[in-house]
PDB file of C-alpha atoms in Angstrom:
ATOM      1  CA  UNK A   1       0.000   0.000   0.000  1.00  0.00           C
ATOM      2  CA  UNK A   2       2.661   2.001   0.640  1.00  0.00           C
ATOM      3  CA  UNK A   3       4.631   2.196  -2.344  1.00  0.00           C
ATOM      4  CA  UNK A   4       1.298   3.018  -3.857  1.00  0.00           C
ATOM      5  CA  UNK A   5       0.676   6.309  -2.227  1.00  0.00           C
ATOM      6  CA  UNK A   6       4.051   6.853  -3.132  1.00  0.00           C
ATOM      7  CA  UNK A   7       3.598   6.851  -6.476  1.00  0.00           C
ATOM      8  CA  UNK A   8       0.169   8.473  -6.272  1.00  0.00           C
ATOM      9  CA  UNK A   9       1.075  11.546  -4.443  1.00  0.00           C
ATOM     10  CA  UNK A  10       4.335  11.727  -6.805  1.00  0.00           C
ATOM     11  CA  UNK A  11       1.831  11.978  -9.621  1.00  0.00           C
ATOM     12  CA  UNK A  12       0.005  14.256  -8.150  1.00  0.00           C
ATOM     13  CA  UNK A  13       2.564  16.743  -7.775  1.00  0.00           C
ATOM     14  CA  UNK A  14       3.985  16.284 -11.251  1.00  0.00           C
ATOM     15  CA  UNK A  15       1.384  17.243 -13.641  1.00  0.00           C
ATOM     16  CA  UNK A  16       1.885  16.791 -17.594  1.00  0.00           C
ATOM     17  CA  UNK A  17       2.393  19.855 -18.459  1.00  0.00           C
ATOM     18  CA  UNK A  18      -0.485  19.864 -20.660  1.00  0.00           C
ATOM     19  CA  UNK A  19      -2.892  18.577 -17.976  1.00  0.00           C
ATOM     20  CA  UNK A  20      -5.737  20.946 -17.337  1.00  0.00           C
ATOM     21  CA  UNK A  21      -5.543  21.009 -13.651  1.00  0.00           C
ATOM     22  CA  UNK A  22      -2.664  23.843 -14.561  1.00  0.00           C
ATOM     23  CA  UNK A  23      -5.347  26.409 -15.090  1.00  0.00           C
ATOM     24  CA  UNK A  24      -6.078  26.555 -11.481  1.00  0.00           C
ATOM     25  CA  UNK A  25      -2.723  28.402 -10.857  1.00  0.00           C
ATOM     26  CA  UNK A  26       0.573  27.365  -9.460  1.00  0.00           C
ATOM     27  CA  UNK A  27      -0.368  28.556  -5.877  1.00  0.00           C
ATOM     28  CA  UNK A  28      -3.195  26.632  -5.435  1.00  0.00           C
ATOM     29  CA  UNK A  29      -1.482  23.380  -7.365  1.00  0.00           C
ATOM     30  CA  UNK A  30       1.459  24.236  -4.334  1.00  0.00           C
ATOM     31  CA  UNK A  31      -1.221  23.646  -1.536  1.00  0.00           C
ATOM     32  CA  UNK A  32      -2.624  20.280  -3.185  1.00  0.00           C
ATOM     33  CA  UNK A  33      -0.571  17.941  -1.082  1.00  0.00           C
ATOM     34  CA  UNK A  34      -0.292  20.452   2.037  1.00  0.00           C
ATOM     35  CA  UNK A  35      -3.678  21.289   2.514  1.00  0.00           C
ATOM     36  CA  UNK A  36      -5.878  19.019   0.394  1.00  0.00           C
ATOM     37  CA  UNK A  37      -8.745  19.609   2.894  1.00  0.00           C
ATOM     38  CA  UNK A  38      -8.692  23.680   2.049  1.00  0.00           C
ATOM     39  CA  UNK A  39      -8.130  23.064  -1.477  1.00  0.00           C
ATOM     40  CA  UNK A  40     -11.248  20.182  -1.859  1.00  0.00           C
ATOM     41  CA  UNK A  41     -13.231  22.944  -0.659  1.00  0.00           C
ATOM     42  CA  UNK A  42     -12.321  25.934  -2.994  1.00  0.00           C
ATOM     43  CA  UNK A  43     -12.953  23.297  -5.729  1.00  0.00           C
ATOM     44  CA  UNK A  44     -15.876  22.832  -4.422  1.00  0.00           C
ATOM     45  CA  UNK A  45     -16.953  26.387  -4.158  1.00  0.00           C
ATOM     46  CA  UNK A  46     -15.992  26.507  -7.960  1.00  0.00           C
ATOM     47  CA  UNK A  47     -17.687  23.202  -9.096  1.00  0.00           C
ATOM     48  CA  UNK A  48     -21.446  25.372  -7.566  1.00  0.00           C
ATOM     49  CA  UNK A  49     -20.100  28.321  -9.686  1.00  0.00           C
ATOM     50  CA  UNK A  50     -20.899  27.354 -12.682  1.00  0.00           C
ATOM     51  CA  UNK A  51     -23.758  25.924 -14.567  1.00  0.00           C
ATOM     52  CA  UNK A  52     -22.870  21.823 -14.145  1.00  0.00           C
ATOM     53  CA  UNK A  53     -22.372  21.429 -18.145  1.00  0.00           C
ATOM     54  CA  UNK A  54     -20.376  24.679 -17.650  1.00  0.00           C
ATOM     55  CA  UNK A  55     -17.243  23.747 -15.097  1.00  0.00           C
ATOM     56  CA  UNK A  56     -14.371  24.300 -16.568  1.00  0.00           C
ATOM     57  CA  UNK A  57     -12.225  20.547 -16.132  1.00  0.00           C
ATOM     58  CA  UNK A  58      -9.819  22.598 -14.129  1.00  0.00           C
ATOM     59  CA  UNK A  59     -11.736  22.466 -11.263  1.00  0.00           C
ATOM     60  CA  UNK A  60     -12.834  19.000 -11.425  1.00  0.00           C
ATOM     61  CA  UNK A  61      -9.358  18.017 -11.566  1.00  0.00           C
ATOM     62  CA  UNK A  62      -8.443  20.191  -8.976  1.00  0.00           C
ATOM     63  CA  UNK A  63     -11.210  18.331  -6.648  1.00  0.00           C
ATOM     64  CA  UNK A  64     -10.401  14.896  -7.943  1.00  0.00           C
ATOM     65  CA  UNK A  65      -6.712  15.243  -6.906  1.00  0.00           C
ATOM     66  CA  UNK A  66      -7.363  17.155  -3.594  1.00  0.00           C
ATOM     67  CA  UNK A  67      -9.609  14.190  -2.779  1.00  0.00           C
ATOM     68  CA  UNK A  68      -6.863  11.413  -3.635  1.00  0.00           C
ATOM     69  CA  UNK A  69      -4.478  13.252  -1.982  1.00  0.00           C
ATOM     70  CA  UNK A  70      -6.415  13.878   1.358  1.00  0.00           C
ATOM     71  CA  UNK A  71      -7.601  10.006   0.860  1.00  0.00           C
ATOM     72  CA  UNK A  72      -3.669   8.992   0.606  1.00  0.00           C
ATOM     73  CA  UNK A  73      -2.466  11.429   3.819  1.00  0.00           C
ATOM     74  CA  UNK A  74      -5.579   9.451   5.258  1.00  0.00           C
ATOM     75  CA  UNK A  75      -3.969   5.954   4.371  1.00  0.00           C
ATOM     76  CA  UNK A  76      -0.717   6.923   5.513  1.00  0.00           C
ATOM     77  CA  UNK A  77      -1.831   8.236   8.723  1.00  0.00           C
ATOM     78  CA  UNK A  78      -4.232   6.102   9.692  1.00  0.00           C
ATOM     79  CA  UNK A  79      -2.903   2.517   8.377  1.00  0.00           C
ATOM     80  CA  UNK A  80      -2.404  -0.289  10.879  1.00  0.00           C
ATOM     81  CA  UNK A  81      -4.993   1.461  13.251  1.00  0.00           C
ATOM     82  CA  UNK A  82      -7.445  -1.649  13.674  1.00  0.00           C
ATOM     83  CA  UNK A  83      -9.226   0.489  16.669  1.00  0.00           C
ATOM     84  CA  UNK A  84     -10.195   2.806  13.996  1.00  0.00           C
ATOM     85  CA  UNK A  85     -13.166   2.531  10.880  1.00  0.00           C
ATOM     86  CA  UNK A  86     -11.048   5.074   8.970  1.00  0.00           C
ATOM     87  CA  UNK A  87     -11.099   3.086   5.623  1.00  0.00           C
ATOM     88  CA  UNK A  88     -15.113   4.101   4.947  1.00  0.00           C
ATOM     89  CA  UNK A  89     -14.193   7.551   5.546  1.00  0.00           C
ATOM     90  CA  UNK A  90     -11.270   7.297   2.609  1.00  0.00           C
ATOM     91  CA  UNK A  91     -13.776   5.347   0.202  1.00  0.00           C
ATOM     92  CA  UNK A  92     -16.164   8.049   1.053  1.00  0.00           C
ATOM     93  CA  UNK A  93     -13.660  10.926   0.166  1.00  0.00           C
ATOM     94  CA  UNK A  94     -12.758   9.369  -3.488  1.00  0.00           C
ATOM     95  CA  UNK A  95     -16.749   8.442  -3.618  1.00  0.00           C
ATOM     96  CA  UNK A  96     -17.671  12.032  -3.410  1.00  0.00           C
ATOM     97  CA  UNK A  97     -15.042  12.817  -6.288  1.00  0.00           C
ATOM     98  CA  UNK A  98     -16.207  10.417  -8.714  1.00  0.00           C
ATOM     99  CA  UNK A  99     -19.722  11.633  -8.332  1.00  0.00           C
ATOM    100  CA  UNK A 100     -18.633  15.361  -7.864  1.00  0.00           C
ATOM    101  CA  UNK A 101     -16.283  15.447 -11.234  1.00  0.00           C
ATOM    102  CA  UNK A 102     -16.782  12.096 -13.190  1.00  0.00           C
ATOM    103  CA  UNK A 103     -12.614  12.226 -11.918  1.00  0.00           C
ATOM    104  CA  UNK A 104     -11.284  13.017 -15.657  1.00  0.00           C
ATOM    105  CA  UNK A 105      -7.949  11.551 -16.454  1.00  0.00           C
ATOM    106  CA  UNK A 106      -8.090   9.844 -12.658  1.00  0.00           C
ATOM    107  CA  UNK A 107     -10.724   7.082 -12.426  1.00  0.00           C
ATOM    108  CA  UNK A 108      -8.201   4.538 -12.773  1.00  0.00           C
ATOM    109  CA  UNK A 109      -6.153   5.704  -9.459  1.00  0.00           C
ATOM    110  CA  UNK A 110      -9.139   6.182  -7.402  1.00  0.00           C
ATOM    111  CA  UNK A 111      -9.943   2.478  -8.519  1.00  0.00           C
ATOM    112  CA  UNK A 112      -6.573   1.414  -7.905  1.00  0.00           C
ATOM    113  CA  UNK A 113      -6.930   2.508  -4.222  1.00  0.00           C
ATOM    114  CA  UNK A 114     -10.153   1.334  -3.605  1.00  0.00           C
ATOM    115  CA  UNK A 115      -9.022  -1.660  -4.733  1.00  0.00           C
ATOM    116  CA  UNK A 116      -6.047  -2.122  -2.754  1.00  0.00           C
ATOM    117  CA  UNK A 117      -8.074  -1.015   0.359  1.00  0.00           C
ATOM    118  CA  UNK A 118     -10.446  -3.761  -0.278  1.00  0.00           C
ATOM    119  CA  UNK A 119      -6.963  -6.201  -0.450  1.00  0.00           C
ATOM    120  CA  UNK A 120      -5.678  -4.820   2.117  1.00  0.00           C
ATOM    121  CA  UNK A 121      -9.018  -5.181   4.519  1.00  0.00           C
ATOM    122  CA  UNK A 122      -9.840  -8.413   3.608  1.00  0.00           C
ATOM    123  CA  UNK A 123      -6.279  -9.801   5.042  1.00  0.00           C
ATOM    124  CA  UNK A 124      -7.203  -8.410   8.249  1.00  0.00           C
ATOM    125  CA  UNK A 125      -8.207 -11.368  10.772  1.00  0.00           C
ATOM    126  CA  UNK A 126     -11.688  -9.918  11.236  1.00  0.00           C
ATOM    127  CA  UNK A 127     -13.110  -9.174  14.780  1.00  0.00           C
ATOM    128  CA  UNK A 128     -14.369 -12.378  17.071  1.00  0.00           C
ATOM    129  CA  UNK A 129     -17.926 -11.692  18.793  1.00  0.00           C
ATOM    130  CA  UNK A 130     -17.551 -11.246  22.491  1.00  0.00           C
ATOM    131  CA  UNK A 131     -18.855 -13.716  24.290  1.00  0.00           C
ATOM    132  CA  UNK A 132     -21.198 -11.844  26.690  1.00  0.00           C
ATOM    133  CA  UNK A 133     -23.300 -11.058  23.197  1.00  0.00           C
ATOM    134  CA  UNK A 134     -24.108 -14.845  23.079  1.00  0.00           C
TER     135      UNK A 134
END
């Protein structure tokens, strides 16, 4: 899992340079990894901005990768914790972008992590039932 949020959040903060996320300016682009919480919602502000067939893909790009990267800080931060149903929360954040943006030139990455959050929960032993519920 690791060595793919690596690669993911390497991605993310080398865009093609013909990608259209670039519109959104270099400052916010800066912020994308360091504050993808702030930056998800100033997309979102500009997604409700504009008529729906009207966003520019800009925007949706810039909420699409905001999203994977807050779902990847998530991962890394909150991996291993077994006391904790933090993997909903992540599925819910890359959810929101697919349904928020359609995810343009991402839809395979955000699959790629749900999918290896699905692997990765599945090898966990799962909980026994106490024995006071019986």
């Amino acid at each position: 899992m690791e060595s793919l949020c690596k690669t993911i959040l390497e991605t993310l903060q080398q865009p093609q340079p013909t990608d259209p996320i670039r519109a959104c300016g270099k400052c916010v682009l800066d912020l994308l990894i360091v504050r993808p919480k702030d930056v998800i919602n100033l997309a979102h502000d500009k997604l409700h901005a504009y008529p729906f067939k009207e966003v520019p893909t800009c925007w949706r790009r810039l909420y699409t990768d905001a999203s994977i990267a807050k779902a990847v800080l998530d991962i890394r931060a909150k991996e291993g914790n077994a006391a904790e149903d933090w993997q909903g929360d992540v599925v819910k954040t890359l959810d929101m972008a697919l349904i928020m943006t359609g995810a343009p030139l991402r839809g395979q990455m955000i699959e790629q992590l749900i999918s290896a959050l699905q692997s990765s929960t599945s090898e966990r032993p799962s909980k026994r039932r106490r024995l006071d519920d019986v």
